[in-house]
Amino acid sequence: MLSLAAMLAVLSYASPASAELKIGGDASVRARGQFNSSKLATGAKGLTTDDNLVYQYRVRLKASADLGDGYFFKSLVQNEGVAGGWQSVSLLGTERNPLEVSNFYFGRTLKDCNYSLGRLPLNSFNNPIFDLALYPVPTAFTSSGIYAVDVPVATHNFDRVFGFNYGTKVGDGNLNAALVVLDNNSTSVGVAGRVDGLLNDGYALHLSYKTTAGDVTLEPQALIVLTDAQGTAYQKVSPNTFGLNATVPAGKSKIGASAFYTTCKDSKGATSTYAVTYPATSTTAVAPAPTVASTQTAANVNYSGYLLRLKGESGPAMAWIDYNRTKDKSTGTGLTETTYNNIFVWAQYNFKVQESAAATFNVTPTIRYRTSGKEVAGSTVTQKNNQLRGELYATVTF
C-alpha cells in the first residue's frame, strides 16, 4: 500500500508535459457491535450465534487526471476482498488488506454534454434504484443474507458497474443515459442445452433526468434490463425498475424522498443450485481449491416490489428510514407464494474534530437497524429476522 502511494506521489510531480495527476482518498477505522434475533418458520425463537463486536479498517485511494481539452481520468483503489472494503482485525494481525482497482473511468466534459466509459460509480448510497433492482428478493432469509435495504449495492457490489454514460442538457434539466453490462454469461454454443447467442449477455439501460420545480429537486429514473441477466435470486430474467428521488430544502436542512417499483415476469427464467466438491486431502503446502458446479432449473419467474425512503439531513446529523415490500409468486422453484417485508433505519451524527485545507478528521457514531418479515401463503406464521448494528467511525479524508 505504501509503495502504491509513493508511486502515485511520484507520478503527480511528473513533467509539465504530462497530465496533472491529483491524489486523494480516505482512511477509516470502526468498532461495530452487531446483534441479531430471529423467529423460525415454526414460530420458535431462532438462535443468535453471530452477535459480535468487531474492529475493522478501510483505506481508499482516489486518483484523477486532467488530460486537457475537457478530457479526464478518475479511479478508486480499495480492498474488494471483503464487503464494503472493510477488513476485520484477525489473529495477531495476520489479516491481509490488498488494494485493487475498484472503479475507473475516462471521458470528456464539454459545455452542454459529457460522456464517460469504464467502471462507473453509481452513488447507490444515496440512490436506491439499483438496490431494489438487484436485490428484490433476499439472497437468504438469515442475518447474513442480502436485502434490498441497508445499501447492498454500495456494500456488496462496491458501488460500481461497467458501462458507457452520456449526459446532456435537455430543457431545464440534465438527462443521463448509461448502457451497463451486468454479466458476461451468454454462450454461442450449446452448454447443457442452453444456446443464448452472441449478444445475450446481461445488458441494462439506466435513464435519469434531474431538474427542479421551484426549490424542489426531482430525479425520475428507469433501469431497464434489455437482455436476460443473471440475478441474485433468479437467472435469465429481465426486470424493469422505475421511480424517482426528490429533495426539498428546509432552511439549513433538507428532506429527501425516494420511491421505486420493480417488476419481473419471465416464463423462461431459471434458478441455480450450486454443488461444491472439495479435493482429497493434500500433502502439499497449498491445498487445491474446491470446484463449484451450478445447475439451472427452469422457473416461471414472477415477482414485484417497491422501496420507499424518507431521509432528513440537518448539519452534521443524518437519518433515513426505508420500507421495502416484495411479493414473489414464481412457480417451478419449489416455493410457495412468499411476501418479504423490510424496514430499515440508518442514523448518524458527524463530529468534526479537525479541518484544514489539506484534510479533515471526523468521528461518526452510527446506528443501523433492520427488521424483516417473511410470510408464506397458507401459513399463519411470519418468520422474523432482525439485526441491530452500533458503529463508531473515525475517518481522515485527504
Short mmCIF file of C-alpha atoms in Angstrom, two decimals:
data_model
loop_
_atom_site.label_atom_id
_atom_site.label_comp_id
_atom_site.label_asym_id
_atom_site.label_seq_id
_atom_site.Cartn_x
_atom_site.Cartn_y
_atom_site.Cartn_z
CA MET A 1 0.00 0.00 0.00
CA LEU A 2 2.82 2.41 0.86
CA SER A 3 4.62 1.54 -2.38
CA LEU A 4 1.48 2.31 -4.36
CA ALA A 5 1.02 5.63 -2.58
CA ALA A 6 4.67 6.52 -3.22
CA MET A 7 4.34 5.67 -6.90
CA LEU A 8 1.26 7.86 -7.26
CA ALA A 9 3.01 10.70 -5.46
CA VAL A 10 5.97 10.49 -7.86
CA LEU A 11 3.63 10.50 -10.84
CA SER A 12 1.88 13.60 -9.53
CA TYR A 13 5.18 15.52 -9.86
CA ALA A 14 5.79 14.43 -13.46
CA SER A 15 6.95 16.85 -16.11
CA PRO A 16 4.61 19.71 -17.14
CA ALA A 17 4.06 18.00 -20.50
CA SER A 18 2.30 15.06 -18.79
CA ALA A 19 -1.21 15.06 -17.36
CA GLU A 20 -1.71 16.66 -13.96
CA LEU A 21 -2.45 13.83 -11.52
CA LYS A 22 -4.26 14.54 -8.25
CA ILE A 23 -4.20 12.08 -5.36
CA GLY A 24 -6.70 11.91 -2.52
CA GLY A 25 -8.70 9.43 -0.53
CA ASP A 26 -9.73 8.48 2.97
CA ALA A 27 -8.77 6.09 5.76
CA SER A 28 -11.21 4.85 8.39
CA VAL A 29 -11.32 2.61 11.43
CA ARG A 30 -14.51 1.50 13.13
CA ALA A 31 -15.77 -0.58 16.02
CA ARG A 32 -19.00 -2.46 15.30
CA GLY A 33 -21.35 -4.17 17.70
CA GLN A 34 -23.76 -6.48 15.86
CA PHE A 35 -26.79 -8.13 17.46
CA ASN A 36 -29.24 -10.49 15.76
CA SER A 37 -32.57 -12.03 16.67
CA SER A 38 -34.92 -14.25 14.68
CA LYS A 39 -38.10 -16.31 14.77
CA LEU A 40 -38.15 -19.51 12.73
CA ALA A 41 -40.89 -20.62 10.35
CA THR A 42 -42.16 -22.94 13.08
CA GLY A 43 -42.74 -19.94 15.32
CA ALA A 44 -39.88 -20.90 17.64
CA LYS A 45 -37.22 -18.37 18.60
CA GLY A 46 -34.12 -18.72 16.43
CA LEU A 47 -30.53 -18.84 17.59
CA THR A 48 -28.40 -15.68 17.72
CA THR A 49 -24.99 -17.21 17.21
CA ASP A 50 -23.37 -14.31 15.39
CA ASP A 51 -23.73 -11.47 17.93
CA ASN A 52 -20.32 -9.91 17.74
CA LEU A 53 -18.01 -6.99 18.46
CA VAL A 54 -15.51 -6.49 15.65
CA TYR A 55 -12.82 -3.94 14.78
CA GLN A 56 -12.34 -3.02 11.13
CA TYR A 57 -10.46 -0.61 8.90
CA ARG A 58 -10.60 0.64 5.31
CA VAL A 59 -8.25 2.61 3.05
CA ARG A 60 -9.38 4.11 -0.25
CA LEU A 61 -7.12 5.98 -2.67
CA LYS A 62 -8.55 8.23 -5.37
CA ALA A 63 -6.65 9.46 -8.40
CA SER A 64 -7.81 11.89 -11.08
CA ALA A 65 -6.08 13.41 -14.08
CA ASP A 66 -6.95 16.43 -16.20
CA LEU A 67 -5.92 15.41 -19.71
CA GLY A 68 -6.69 18.78 -21.29
CA ASP A 69 -9.46 19.99 -23.62
CA GLY A 70 -12.12 18.55 -21.30
CA TYR A 71 -10.74 15.01 -21.21
CA PHE A 72 -10.32 13.39 -17.80
CA PHE A 73 -9.50 10.15 -15.97
CA LYS A 74 -10.64 9.09 -12.49
CA SER A 75 -10.14 5.95 -10.41
CA LEU A 76 -10.64 4.44 -6.97
CA VAL A 77 -8.39 1.83 -5.33
CA GLN A 78 -9.60 -0.21 -2.34
CA ASN A 79 -9.80 -3.70 -0.89
CA GLU A 80 -12.51 -5.66 -2.72
CA GLY A 81 -11.92 -8.94 -0.94
CA VAL A 82 -14.35 -8.04 1.87
CA ALA A 83 -17.77 -6.40 1.93
CA GLY A 84 -17.57 -2.64 1.57
CA GLY A 85 -13.79 -2.80 1.64
CA TRP A 86 -13.85 -3.17 5.45
CA GLN A 87 -11.10 -5.51 6.64
CA SER A 88 -11.59 -7.08 10.09
CA VAL A 89 -8.73 -7.47 12.53
CA SER A 90 -7.63 -11.12 12.66
CA LEU A 91 -5.38 -13.29 14.80
CA LEU A 92 -2.24 -11.38 15.81
CA GLY A 93 -2.60 -9.00 12.87
CA THR A 94 -2.24 -11.74 10.25
CA GLU A 95 -5.08 -10.43 8.08
CA ARG A 96 -4.23 -9.07 4.61
CA ASN A 97 -5.53 -5.83 3.12
CA PRO A 98 -4.76 -5.92 -0.64
CA LEU A 99 -5.65 -2.87 -2.70
CA GLU A 100 -7.29 -3.30 -6.11
CA VAL A 101 -8.67 -1.04 -8.83
CA SER A 102 -12.31 -0.74 -7.78
CA ASN A 103 -13.58 1.73 -10.34
CA PHE A 104 -12.01 3.70 -13.16
CA TYR A 105 -13.46 5.74 -15.95
CA PHE A 106 -12.33 8.26 -18.53
CA GLY A 107 -14.19 10.60 -20.82
CA ARG A 108 -14.77 14.23 -21.70
CA THR A 109 -16.76 17.14 -20.29
CA LEU A 110 -18.00 19.78 -22.71
CA LYS A 111 -20.18 22.86 -22.23
CA ASP A 112 -23.53 21.15 -22.73
CA CYS A 113 -22.73 17.44 -22.53
CA ASN A 114 -20.34 14.84 -21.14
CA TYR A 115 -19.53 11.19 -21.60
CA SER A 116 -17.52 8.55 -19.74
CA LEU A 117 -16.58 4.89 -20.15
CA GLY A 118 -15.28 2.27 -17.73
CA ARG A 119 -16.23 1.01 -14.28
CA LEU A 120 -18.64 3.81 -13.38
CA PRO A 121 -19.54 4.82 -9.79
CA LEU A 122 -23.26 4.56 -9.02
CA ASN A 123 -23.75 6.75 -5.91
CA SER A 124 -26.07 3.99 -4.73
CA PHE A 125 -25.66 5.08 -1.10
CA ASN A 126 -28.00 7.97 -1.94
CA ASN A 127 -29.92 6.37 -4.81
CA PRO A 128 -31.64 3.03 -4.05
CA ILE A 129 -32.81 2.14 -7.58
CA PHE A 130 -30.01 -0.41 -8.10
CA ASP A 131 -30.59 -1.85 -4.60
CA LEU A 132 -34.19 -2.71 -5.43
CA ALA A 133 -33.40 -3.88 -8.97
CA LEU A 134 -30.61 -6.27 -7.96
CA TYR A 135 -31.92 -7.49 -4.57
CA PRO A 136 -35.75 -7.52 -4.72
CA VAL A 137 -35.75 -10.99 -3.12
CA PRO A 138 -33.33 -11.66 -0.22
CA THR A 139 -30.41 -13.91 -1.11
CA ALA A 140 -31.21 -15.89 2.07
CA PHE A 141 -33.59 -15.09 4.88
CA THR A 142 -30.87 -15.02 7.53
CA SER A 143 -28.79 -12.39 9.32
CA SER A 144 -26.06 -12.88 6.70
CA GLY A 145 -28.47 -12.60 3.76
CA ILE A 146 -28.50 -9.59 1.45
CA TYR A 147 -31.67 -7.49 1.39
CA ALA A 148 -32.90 -4.58 -0.75
CA VAL A 149 -32.32 -2.29 2.25
CA ASP A 150 -29.08 -1.37 4.08
CA VAL A 151 -27.30 -0.14 0.90
CA PRO A 152 -26.45 -3.62 -0.51
CA VAL A 153 -25.04 -2.38 -3.84
CA ALA A 154 -22.62 0.00 -2.11
CA THR A 155 -21.56 -2.78 0.27
CA HIS A 156 -21.56 -5.97 -1.81
CA ASN A 157 -21.18 -4.65 -5.36
CA PHE A 158 -18.70 -1.91 -4.39
CA ASP A 159 -20.92 0.81 -5.84
CA ARG A 160 -19.81 0.49 -9.46
CA VAL A 161 -20.78 -1.10 -12.75
CA PHE A 162 -19.10 -1.34 -16.14
CA GLY A 163 -20.68 0.74 -18.87
CA PHE A 164 -20.88 3.87 -21.01
CA ASN A 165 -22.61 7.03 -19.78
CA TYR A 166 -23.74 10.06 -21.77
CA GLY A 167 -25.21 13.21 -20.25
CA THR A 168 -26.62 16.32 -21.86
CA LYS A 169 -28.81 19.30 -21.08
CA VAL A 170 -32.46 18.87 -22.05
CA GLY A 171 -34.78 21.74 -21.27
CA ASP A 172 -34.21 22.97 -17.74
CA GLY A 173 -32.58 19.75 -16.58
CA ASN A 174 -29.88 17.19 -17.26
CA LEU A 175 -30.54 13.86 -18.97
CA ASN A 176 -28.20 10.92 -18.35
CA ALA A 177 -28.25 7.60 -20.17
CA ALA A 178 -25.95 4.72 -19.21
CA LEU A 179 -25.65 1.41 -21.04
CA VAL A 180 -24.24 -1.04 -18.50
CA VAL A 181 -23.06 -4.66 -18.62
CA LEU A 182 -24.39 -6.72 -15.71
CA ASP A 183 -22.76 -10.05 -16.63
CA ASN A 184 -20.90 -11.94 -19.33
CA ASN A 185 -22.89 -15.15 -19.22
CA SER A 186 -24.10 -15.76 -22.76
CA THR A 187 -22.89 -18.68 -24.85
CA SER A 188 -22.92 -19.05 -28.60
CA VAL A 189 -22.63 -22.84 -28.44
CA GLY A 190 -24.82 -25.30 -26.58
CA VAL A 191 -23.91 -25.78 -22.91
CA ALA A 192 -26.27 -28.12 -21.05
CA GLY A 193 -28.95 -27.43 -23.64
CA ARG A 194 -28.54 -23.66 -23.47
CA VAL A 195 -27.80 -21.50 -26.53
CA ASP A 196 -28.02 -17.78 -25.78
CA GLY A 197 -26.45 -16.20 -28.85
CA LEU A 198 -23.52 -13.84 -29.20
CA LEU A 199 -25.14 -10.66 -27.82
CA ASN A 200 -27.17 -12.07 -24.95
CA ASP A 201 -25.02 -11.03 -22.03
CA GLY A 202 -26.77 -9.07 -19.29
CA TYR A 203 -27.27 -5.54 -20.68
CA ALA A 204 -29.26 -2.80 -18.95
CA LEU A 205 -30.13 0.82 -19.71
CA HIS A 206 -30.25 3.35 -16.87
CA LEU A 207 -32.05 6.62 -17.64
CA SER A 208 -32.32 9.60 -15.29
CA TYR A 209 -33.42 13.21 -15.65
CA LYS A 210 -32.55 15.75 -12.97
CA THR A 211 -34.48 19.01 -12.84
CA THR A 212 -36.03 21.46 -10.39
CA ALA A 213 -39.57 22.64 -9.70
CA GLY A 214 -39.23 25.73 -7.58
CA ASP A 215 -36.98 24.75 -4.67
CA VAL A 216 -37.64 21.03 -5.13
CA THR A 217 -35.09 18.86 -6.96
CA LEU A 218 -36.62 15.97 -8.88
CA GLU A 219 -34.84 13.00 -10.47
CA PRO A 220 -37.10 10.44 -12.20
CA GLN A 221 -35.28 7.26 -13.24
CA ALA A 222 -35.72 3.96 -15.03
CA LEU A 223 -33.50 0.87 -15.05
CA ILE A 224 -34.45 -1.45 -17.91
CA VAL A 225 -32.76 -4.84 -18.30
CA LEU A 226 -32.56 -5.32 -22.07
CA THR A 227 -31.49 -8.98 -22.23
CA ASP A 228 -31.69 -11.99 -19.95
CA ALA A 229 -29.44 -11.29 -16.98
CA GLN A 230 -28.15 -13.31 -14.06
CA GLY A 231 -29.91 -12.01 -10.96
CA THR A 232 -29.09 -12.83 -7.36
CA ALA A 233 -32.28 -14.82 -6.75
CA TYR A 234 -33.16 -15.81 -10.33
CA GLN A 235 -31.31 -16.18 -13.62
CA LYS A 236 -32.24 -15.43 -17.25
CA VAL A 237 -34.56 -12.62 -16.18
CA SER A 238 -35.25 -9.08 -17.43
CA PRO A 239 -36.72 -6.98 -14.59
CA ASN A 240 -37.69 -3.32 -15.01
CA THR A 241 -37.38 -0.74 -12.22
CA PHE A 242 -38.52 2.86 -12.16
CA GLY A 243 -39.29 5.71 -9.77
CA LEU A 244 -37.77 8.96 -8.56
CA ASN A 245 -35.74 10.79 -5.94
CA ALA A 246 -36.87 14.18 -4.61
CA THR A 247 -35.12 16.70 -2.35
CA VAL A 248 -36.84 19.58 -0.54
CA PRO A 249 -34.80 22.30 1.25
CA ALA A 250 -35.99 23.30 4.72
CA GLY A 251 -33.89 26.21 5.94
CA LYS A 252 -30.43 24.86 6.75
CA SER A 253 -31.77 21.32 6.49
CA LYS A 254 -33.16 19.21 3.66
CA ILE A 255 -35.64 16.41 3.32
CA GLY A 256 -35.31 13.66 0.73
CA ALA A 257 -37.82 11.12 -0.50
CA SER A 258 -37.43 8.14 -2.83
CA ALA A 259 -40.00 5.80 -4.34
CA PHE A 260 -39.11 2.90 -6.66
CA TYR A 261 -41.04 -0.05 -8.08
CA THR A 262 -39.67 -3.20 -9.74
CA THR A 263 -41.41 -5.97 -11.65
CA CYS A 264 -40.28 -9.13 -13.43
CA LYS A 265 -42.27 -11.69 -15.43
CA ASP A 266 -40.17 -14.27 -17.28
CA SER A 267 -41.76 -17.59 -18.17
CA LYS A 268 -38.37 -18.92 -19.29
CA GLY A 269 -36.41 -17.91 -16.20
CA ALA A 270 -34.30 -20.19 -14.05
CA THR A 271 -32.95 -20.85 -10.58
CA SER A 272 -29.49 -22.16 -9.82
CA THR A 273 -28.24 -24.68 -7.30
CA TYR A 274 -24.56 -24.95 -6.50
CA ALA A 275 -22.54 -28.04 -5.62
CA VAL A 276 -19.11 -27.66 -4.05
CA THR A 277 -16.60 -30.51 -4.43
CA TYR A 278 -13.62 -30.49 -2.09
CA PRO A 279 -10.41 -32.20 -3.23
CA ALA A 280 -8.90 -35.13 -1.36
CA THR A 281 -6.52 -34.35 1.48
CA SER A 282 -3.29 -32.98 0.03
CA THR A 283 0.22 -33.14 1.43
CA THR A 284 1.30 -30.02 -0.49
CA ALA A 285 1.77 -26.71 1.27
CA VAL A 286 -1.15 -25.16 -0.63
CA ALA A 287 -4.26 -27.33 -0.86
CA PRO A 288 -6.05 -27.44 -4.23
CA ALA A 289 -9.08 -25.14 -4.44
CA PRO A 290 -12.55 -26.72 -4.36
CA THR A 291 -14.61 -26.78 -7.56
CA VAL A 292 -18.07 -25.24 -7.81
CA ALA A 293 -20.64 -26.55 -10.31
CA SER A 294 -24.00 -24.87 -10.90
CA THR A 295 -27.18 -26.45 -12.21
CA GLN A 296 -30.03 -24.38 -13.60
CA THR A 297 -33.66 -25.36 -13.18
CA ALA A 298 -36.42 -23.82 -15.29
CA ALA A 299 -38.74 -21.46 -13.42
CA ASN A 300 -41.66 -19.18 -14.21
CA VAL A 301 -40.33 -16.05 -12.51
CA ASN A 302 -42.98 -13.59 -11.36
CA TYR A 303 -42.28 -11.00 -8.66
CA SER A 304 -42.90 -7.33 -7.95
CA GLY A 305 -41.92 -4.99 -5.17
CA TYR A 306 -41.33 -1.45 -4.10
CA LEU A 307 -38.97 0.55 -1.88
CA LEU A 308 -39.83 3.83 -0.14
CA ARG A 309 -37.31 6.08 1.59
CA LEU A 310 -37.69 9.20 3.75
CA LYS A 311 -34.46 10.97 4.59
CA GLY A 312 -33.54 14.01 6.66
CA GLU A 313 -30.27 15.93 6.91
CA SER A 314 -29.54 18.84 9.22
CA GLY A 315 -25.95 19.94 9.63
CA PRO A 316 -23.91 17.01 10.98
CA ALA A 317 -27.00 14.83 11.60
CA MET A 318 -28.46 12.46 9.03
CA ALA A 319 -31.12 9.75 9.24
CA TRP A 320 -33.38 7.83 6.91
CA ILE A 321 -35.96 5.06 7.03
CA ASP A 322 -36.61 2.53 4.26
CA TYR A 323 -39.63 0.32 3.71
CA ASN A 324 -39.41 -2.49 1.15
CA ARG A 325 -42.15 -4.99 0.27
CA THR A 326 -41.70 -7.68 -2.39
CA LYS A 327 -44.18 -10.38 -3.39
CA ASP A 328 -42.64 -13.42 -5.08
CA LYS A 329 -45.18 -15.52 -7.00
CA SER A 330 -42.64 -17.51 -9.04
CA THR A 331 -43.53 -21.13 -9.82
CA GLY A 332 -41.37 -24.14 -10.59
CA THR A 333 -38.96 -23.17 -7.81
CA GLY A 334 -40.36 -25.44 -5.13
CA LEU A 335 -41.51 -22.36 -3.19
CA THR A 336 -44.99 -21.14 -2.26
CA GLU A 337 -46.06 -17.53 -2.89
CA THR A 338 -43.95 -15.51 -0.47
CA THR A 339 -44.05 -11.90 0.71
CA TYR A 340 -40.99 -10.15 2.15
CA ASN A 341 -41.23 -7.01 4.29
CA ASN A 342 -38.18 -4.99 5.32
CA ILE A 343 -37.90 -1.87 7.47
CA PHE A 344 -34.51 -0.27 7.85
CA VAL A 345 -33.25 2.75 9.79
CA TRP A 346 -29.87 4.48 9.43
CA ALA A 347 -28.98 7.33 11.82
CA GLN A 348 -25.63 9.06 12.33
CA TYR A 349 -24.04 12.21 13.73
CA ASN A 350 -20.77 13.55 12.36
CA PHE A 351 -18.40 15.21 14.83
CA LYS A 352 -15.79 17.32 13.02
CA VAL A 353 -12.57 17.03 15.04
CA GLN A 354 -10.18 18.83 12.68
CA GLU A 355 -10.50 20.56 9.32
CA SER A 356 -7.82 22.18 7.19
CA ALA A 357 -7.16 22.89 3.54
CA ALA A 358 -5.33 19.55 3.28
CA ALA A 359 -7.53 17.14 5.24
CA THR A 360 -10.43 16.58 7.62
CA PHE A 361 -10.78 14.30 10.63
CA ASN A 362 -14.26 13.17 11.72
CA VAL A 363 -15.76 10.86 14.34
CA THR A 364 -19.19 9.44 13.45
CA PRO A 365 -21.38 7.30 15.74
CA THR A 366 -23.94 5.37 13.68
CA ILE A 367 -26.97 3.19 14.33
CA ARG A 368 -28.28 0.73 11.70
CA TYR A 369 -31.37 -1.35 12.40
CA ARG A 370 -33.20 -3.76 10.10
CA THR A 371 -36.33 -5.77 10.84
CA SER A 372 -37.51 -8.26 8.20
CA GLY A 373 -40.55 -10.49 7.87
CA LYS A 374 -41.30 -13.45 5.60
CA GLU A 375 -44.91 -14.53 5.03
CA VAL A 376 -45.73 -17.74 3.14
CA ALA A 377 -49.17 -18.15 1.63
CA GLY A 378 -51.28 -20.65 3.57
CA SER A 379 -49.26 -20.22 6.77
CA THR A 380 -50.25 -18.19 9.81
CA VAL A 381 -46.63 -17.88 10.99
CA THR A 382 -44.49 -14.89 9.99
CA GLN A 383 -40.80 -15.65 10.04
CA LYS A 384 -38.75 -12.80 11.56
CA ASN A 385 -35.13 -11.77 11.15
CA ASN A 386 -33.80 -8.62 12.84
CA GLN A 387 -30.37 -7.02 13.04
CA LEU A 388 -29.02 -4.10 15.09
CA ARG A 389 -25.62 -2.56 14.45
CA GLY A 390 -23.99 0.12 16.57
CA GLU A 391 -20.85 1.57 14.94
CA LEU A 392 -18.24 4.21 15.74
CA TYR A 393 -16.22 5.54 12.80
CA ALA A 394 -13.04 7.60 12.85
CA THR A 395 -12.20 8.91 9.37
CA VAL A 396 -9.48 11.08 7.91
CA THR A 397 -10.12 12.44 4.41
CA PHE A 398 -7.23 13.91 2.44
#
